[in-house]
């Protein structure tokens, strides 16, 4: 087993499958060559890394063979022996192989494991160094004539991946490069208590800052307090969409080259912190930047802060919920959250404080930043000590159950009264059982109808305003903090929504579809609805025939269900129970610094399933 | 010097041509002249833009991969050029750093392919240049370049083990002095050097003490044993070196900082990165961790549940668990038992991406396959029944998360995941490689198979292609060689007209 991660080469392709950037690392490649020569036989020998044109054509071939850039992932009827989906595992959408054709030599050889990361219009491929027997083993798996990787088979993908930590390192490299080329390398958000509602304009401004903007920043210490919305606020949950999209600024190759030469000069990643690296590249050092007299400056803190001292913490809960309002299916509410920090402290101090809310019955997982030292988990209160890096960072991540009832509960019913008209009813109760100082800043409910065009809606809610777009109806329940401070709110909204006549759609392509099982017997006849006993079943059946397969990265086929999505933001104590007492934050060596703590609670996937329709479920283990 | 000088625009075309199709495309530009020589003259031009020079350097690195090793004369010219850039007050640090890196890479590839060059002056000169750079601890302006030079030396030490063994005491003292953020680069260099000394124990080395250097840092000379070519077959030998001292150095210099993985981890605040490294250590010292298997498995399981991680790390986490179980389980009933105790944690949750659901179903199928004896399941958490019922519970519960396949169109991803799980549960219980005909009976009589039959009512709605896909898989497999297609279809009640 290798102890580290070395990269043989990396390539970036645009959405026309053209290589627009490539970098090979001769020192690592030489190691691979030596290893190959040791283990070469009739079927296996060393091959030069592909040139850009060879790699591009191999990538295009795979795309054709596997239906999409990512591929089928699991074995389907079109999967051919020797291809990734033959291995029958979802991870082959991320760790791929390419068949390189060296035309002039008439050779065809396998390149694996290539880490595929799709970001914006770009496909990033990173090839870590493995040992020849790993490659041979994968090659056998792709060509095995049995029925796919059996669990516990002698040679299986899981055991192979367990033996390859370099794959993890290569993914980090790919992700960092993805953020750099899209200009998204930003720090987590820390909200200063003096300006609690930072967001909106500031966020959108910083979100659009390009790489040059960030690297032109004088030093990381000058980073804006609310640097981004990158973490914790992803609206559609944890999964980032990897679908390539059009339209982006051109790739800044110089920035990328400069990053690579600092972060992994010889192919071995040393330090992937883009903010530090770009600051060093653009600012450099002056003779005034003196190292501390008594301690060594850590690699992750190349500059020391100078100025007014303060430390900021933001506790950020994101609430995910699947609300069914059915006796047989329990609601499912979880909170994932993080504590972000920004320490503007001179020198290299240690910070410590007791964190409360760690009751093990409620907290499911805790992960800390490597700068933190935490005693063995246990108990509701724990002392956390850390030596903070520069800029904003995520001190810890947690997953917990809700310490109080769900912030929004109730039901959503939608019933199709005719083929093009639905009657709906919302009956919600907000913040039931919640007390001040917790307040709700905004709350809105959206009914998405991605496959139907909304013509009009009728109905007046008991509170708030309603508007619609072509494919959704949005009910803004609370738009103003003052109207809703510290009391529970009942909100109802009965109404009807009318759609344009249903038109069957022909889907151009299927994501990771079962594929050629063509929709031959899809009957598209438009029968008169008057003769139907159950118009609802009829239309649902008709509509579901038209559903395209979703990617393996989606939790289920969202479009197959009717639901309402709740979005909200609350200020006040966290729902997870995490809290920090500003008076108990201590800094060593002692300095006078203000401590500011803010808490916010926002919605993640907070879904009210249509009580009268189908809904996705998962079995809850009876523990 | 042969060949004409190329203009910046021409160089751009050369590099593009090269990247696209390799060295074969270069001849029309160089007219047969040495690419290195052409590059060197351009690198020294004051009127060429820095970005182009950086491109030229990486181009040279790439070219060293498929070109024959450079002759000693070219290497000497390269060093001369490097020296003049490093000493130039006007060249930016970015160019100096890249020049150091590229020269090192080119040297390593050329020298390793031509042993005779090791004794030559270019390598000595290069090391000496690096040593001059790093020998200014705490100097303000060029601190990052000193870090880069340390990394270059480290790469040379990795390529030519024990190259720096004789100057280890100097490296140790530099390590102690350096206090800027690049001190870690010094530590890495020192630890690599010490590791090689301890591992390979070069004979004839003149290190007698870490605290007293017997030879000066500069001028540097390549150790005789490397020139003699014995570097490749060093053996362990008890020698005069003071191991106690070495241990002290390692403890002081590298505390909490033993490998580049640590730097990577610190920079990224992603603990996921540390896990595979930890697992690596775990497997090397399996016995020392006896009894902690479940804690390890639980920690990996958490990784797969934490939504802040990118999907791929969560998938890797599930794979590690599967691979980990396969490693530890063996014939040990107690371990099987503790894995089965974990099975409730493998249930897919509603918002898990389908890829995660698929792998969690694999884990459930794995648990199901662990139960060999009817009594195995009794007393397990949440189970008060025998083996068959337990297996079916896992199967049915797991499948709920993709139960939409019953009514979604046959090409839906839910259907694909569900049928993959059918297959895994079916074959999971059968020995895969050494199938005996008795396993056929086991397969058809298994409770899972029975459940599939019961589930027939929805399976029948699936189109033929999917069914044949599933059956085809089974038939292709080793275990099912003994089962005829008709037998399976008949048993399933899927006889087709």
PDB file of C-alpha atoms in Angstrom, chain A residues 72-162:
ATOM      1  CA  UNK A  72     -24.322   4.358 -16.814  1.00  0.00           C
ATOM      2  CA  UNK A  73     -22.672   3.588 -13.492  1.00  0.00           C
ATOM      3  CA  UNK A  74     -24.520   0.351 -13.055  1.00  0.00           C
ATOM      4  CA  UNK A  75     -24.698  -2.469 -15.548  1.00  0.00           C
ATOM      5  CA  UNK A  76     -27.454  -2.046 -18.089  1.00  0.00           C
ATOM      6  CA  UNK A  77     -28.321  -3.843 -21.266  1.00  0.00           C
ATOM      7  CA  UNK A  78     -26.044  -1.626 -23.361  1.00  0.00           C
ATOM      8  CA  UNK A  79     -23.036  -2.167 -21.117  1.00  0.00           C
ATOM      9  CA  UNK A  80     -20.276  -3.915 -22.961  1.00  0.00           C
ATOM     10  CA  UNK A  81     -17.615  -6.128 -21.560  1.00  0.00           C
ATOM     11  CA  UNK A  82     -14.466  -4.182 -20.805  1.00  0.00           C
ATOM     12  CA  UNK A  83     -16.340  -0.972 -20.014  1.00  0.00           C
ATOM     13  CA  UNK A  84     -16.828   0.742 -16.672  1.00  0.00           C
ATOM     14  CA  UNK A  85     -20.524   0.011 -16.321  1.00  0.00           C
ATOM     15  CA  UNK A  86     -19.753  -3.683 -16.772  1.00  0.00           C
ATOM     16  CA  UNK A  87     -18.211  -3.452 -13.301  1.00  0.00           C
ATOM     17  CA  UNK A  88     -21.711  -2.493 -12.145  1.00  0.00           C
ATOM     18  CA  UNK A  89     -20.986   0.111  -9.532  1.00  0.00           C
ATOM     19  CA  UNK A  90     -22.131   3.727  -9.148  1.00  0.00           C
ATOM     20  CA  UNK A  91     -18.605   4.852  -8.358  1.00  0.00           C
ATOM     21  CA  UNK A  92     -17.594   4.129 -11.949  1.00  0.00           C
ATOM     22  CA  UNK A  93     -19.353   7.404 -12.762  1.00  0.00           C
ATOM     23  CA  UNK A  94     -16.583   9.134 -10.805  1.00  0.00           C
ATOM     24  CA  UNK A  95     -13.581   6.834 -11.104  1.00  0.00           C
ATOM     25  CA  UNK A  96     -13.422   6.013 -14.777  1.00  0.00           C
ATOM     26  CA  UNK A  97     -11.218   4.187 -17.220  1.00  0.00           C
ATOM     27  CA  UNK A  98     -10.266   5.179 -20.752  1.00  0.00           C
ATOM     28  CA  UNK A  99      -9.116   3.000 -23.607  1.00  0.00           C
ATOM     29  CA  UNK A 100      -6.238   4.847 -25.229  1.00  0.00           C
ATOM     30  CA  UNK A 101      -5.552   4.139 -28.865  1.00  0.00           C
ATOM     31  CA  UNK A 102      -2.025   4.819 -29.996  1.00  0.00           C
ATOM     32  CA  UNK A 103      -2.778   4.799 -33.667  1.00  0.00           C
ATOM     33  CA  UNK A 104       0.694   4.835 -35.085  1.00  0.00           C
ATOM     34  CA  UNK A 105       1.652   1.889 -32.915  1.00  0.00           C
ATOM     35  CA  UNK A 106      -1.633   0.053 -33.231  1.00  0.00           C
ATOM     36  CA  UNK A 107      -1.857  -0.238 -29.462  1.00  0.00           C
ATOM     37  CA  UNK A 108      -4.863  -0.028 -27.221  1.00  0.00           C
ATOM     38  CA  UNK A 109      -4.351   0.197 -23.528  1.00  0.00           C
ATOM     39  CA  UNK A 110      -6.315   0.939 -20.394  1.00  0.00           C
ATOM     40  CA  UNK A 111      -5.837   4.098 -18.342  1.00  0.00           C
ATOM     41  CA  UNK A 112      -7.250   3.798 -14.811  1.00  0.00           C
ATOM     42  CA  UNK A 113      -8.117   5.170 -12.252  1.00  0.00           C
ATOM     43  CA  UNK A 114      -9.068   8.503 -13.773  1.00  0.00           C
ATOM     44  CA  UNK A 115     -10.930  10.725 -11.373  1.00  0.00           C
ATOM     45  CA  UNK A 116     -13.738  12.476 -13.240  1.00  0.00           C
ATOM     46  CA  UNK A 117     -15.031  15.713 -11.801  1.00  0.00           C
ATOM     47  CA  UNK A 118     -17.499  17.702 -13.857  1.00  0.00           C
ATOM     48  CA  UNK A 119     -17.699  21.362 -12.984  1.00  0.00           C
ATOM     49  CA  UNK A 120     -19.603  23.869 -15.070  1.00  0.00           C
ATOM     50  CA  UNK A 121     -18.757  23.192 -18.710  1.00  0.00           C
ATOM     51  CA  UNK A 122     -15.527  21.428 -17.800  1.00  0.00           C
ATOM     52  CA  UNK A 123     -14.624  17.805 -17.234  1.00  0.00           C
ATOM     53  CA  UNK A 124     -11.573  17.480 -15.022  1.00  0.00           C
ATOM     54  CA  UNK A 125      -9.625  14.214 -15.160  1.00  0.00           C
ATOM     55  CA  UNK A 126      -6.930  13.415 -12.615  1.00  0.00           C
ATOM     56  CA  UNK A 127      -4.786  10.295 -12.798  1.00  0.00           C
ATOM     57  CA  UNK A 128      -3.213   9.231  -9.493  1.00  0.00           C
ATOM     58  CA  UNK A 129      -0.306   6.818  -9.262  1.00  0.00           C
ATOM     59  CA  UNK A 130      -1.312   3.305  -8.302  1.00  0.00           C
ATOM     60  CA  UNK A 131       0.585   0.048  -8.542  1.00  0.00           C
ATOM     61  CA  UNK A 132       0.511  -2.038 -11.702  1.00  0.00           C
ATOM     62  CA  UNK A 133      -1.337  -4.877  -9.956  1.00  0.00           C
ATOM     63  CA  UNK A 134      -4.197  -2.475  -9.180  1.00  0.00           C
ATOM     64  CA  UNK A 135      -4.592  -1.669 -12.845  1.00  0.00           C
ATOM     65  CA  UNK A 136      -4.406  -5.341 -13.795  1.00  0.00           C
ATOM     66  CA  UNK A 137      -7.025  -6.140 -11.212  1.00  0.00           C
ATOM     67  CA  UNK A 138      -9.433  -3.491 -12.504  1.00  0.00           C
ATOM     68  CA  UNK A 139      -8.876  -4.668 -16.029  1.00  0.00           C
ATOM     69  CA  UNK A 140      -9.884  -8.196 -14.993  1.00  0.00           C
ATOM     70  CA  UNK A 141     -13.008  -6.858 -13.294  1.00  0.00           C
ATOM     71  CA  UNK A 142     -14.078  -5.041 -16.449  1.00  0.00           C
ATOM     72  CA  UNK A 143     -13.724  -8.201 -18.455  1.00  0.00           C
ATOM     73  CA  UNK A 144     -15.076 -10.791 -16.083  1.00  0.00           C
ATOM     74  CA  UNK A 145     -17.679 -12.926 -17.738  1.00  0.00           C
ATOM     75  CA  UNK A 146     -19.840 -13.297 -14.667  1.00  0.00           C
ATOM     76  CA  UNK A 147     -22.805 -11.358 -13.493  1.00  0.00           C
ATOM     77  CA  UNK A 148     -21.154  -8.346 -11.946  1.00  0.00           C
ATOM     78  CA  UNK A 149     -19.248  -7.699  -8.784  1.00  0.00           C
ATOM     79  CA  UNK A 150     -20.537 -10.178  -6.299  1.00  0.00           C
ATOM     80  CA  UNK A 151     -20.407  -9.172  -2.706  1.00  0.00           C
ATOM     81  CA  UNK A 152     -17.477 -10.810  -1.023  1.00  0.00           C
ATOM     82  CA  UNK A 153     -15.930 -12.034  -4.261  1.00  0.00           C
ATOM     83  CA  UNK A 154     -12.216 -12.640  -4.070  1.00  0.00           C
ATOM     84  CA  UNK A 155     -11.413  -9.753  -6.337  1.00  0.00           C
ATOM     85  CA  UNK A 156     -13.818  -6.884  -5.894  1.00  0.00           C
ATOM     86  CA  UNK A 157     -13.908  -3.164  -6.401  1.00  0.00           C
ATOM     87  CA  UNK A 158     -14.389  -2.351  -2.712  1.00  0.00           C
ATOM     88  CA  UNK A 159     -11.194  -4.085  -1.645  1.00  0.00           C
ATOM     89  CA  UNK A 160      -9.354  -2.450  -4.504  1.00  0.00           C
ATOM     90  CA  UNK A 161     -10.571   1.036  -3.521  1.00  0.00           C
ATOM     91  CA  UNK A 162      -9.698   0.410   0.105  1.00  0.00           C
TER      92      UNK A 162
END
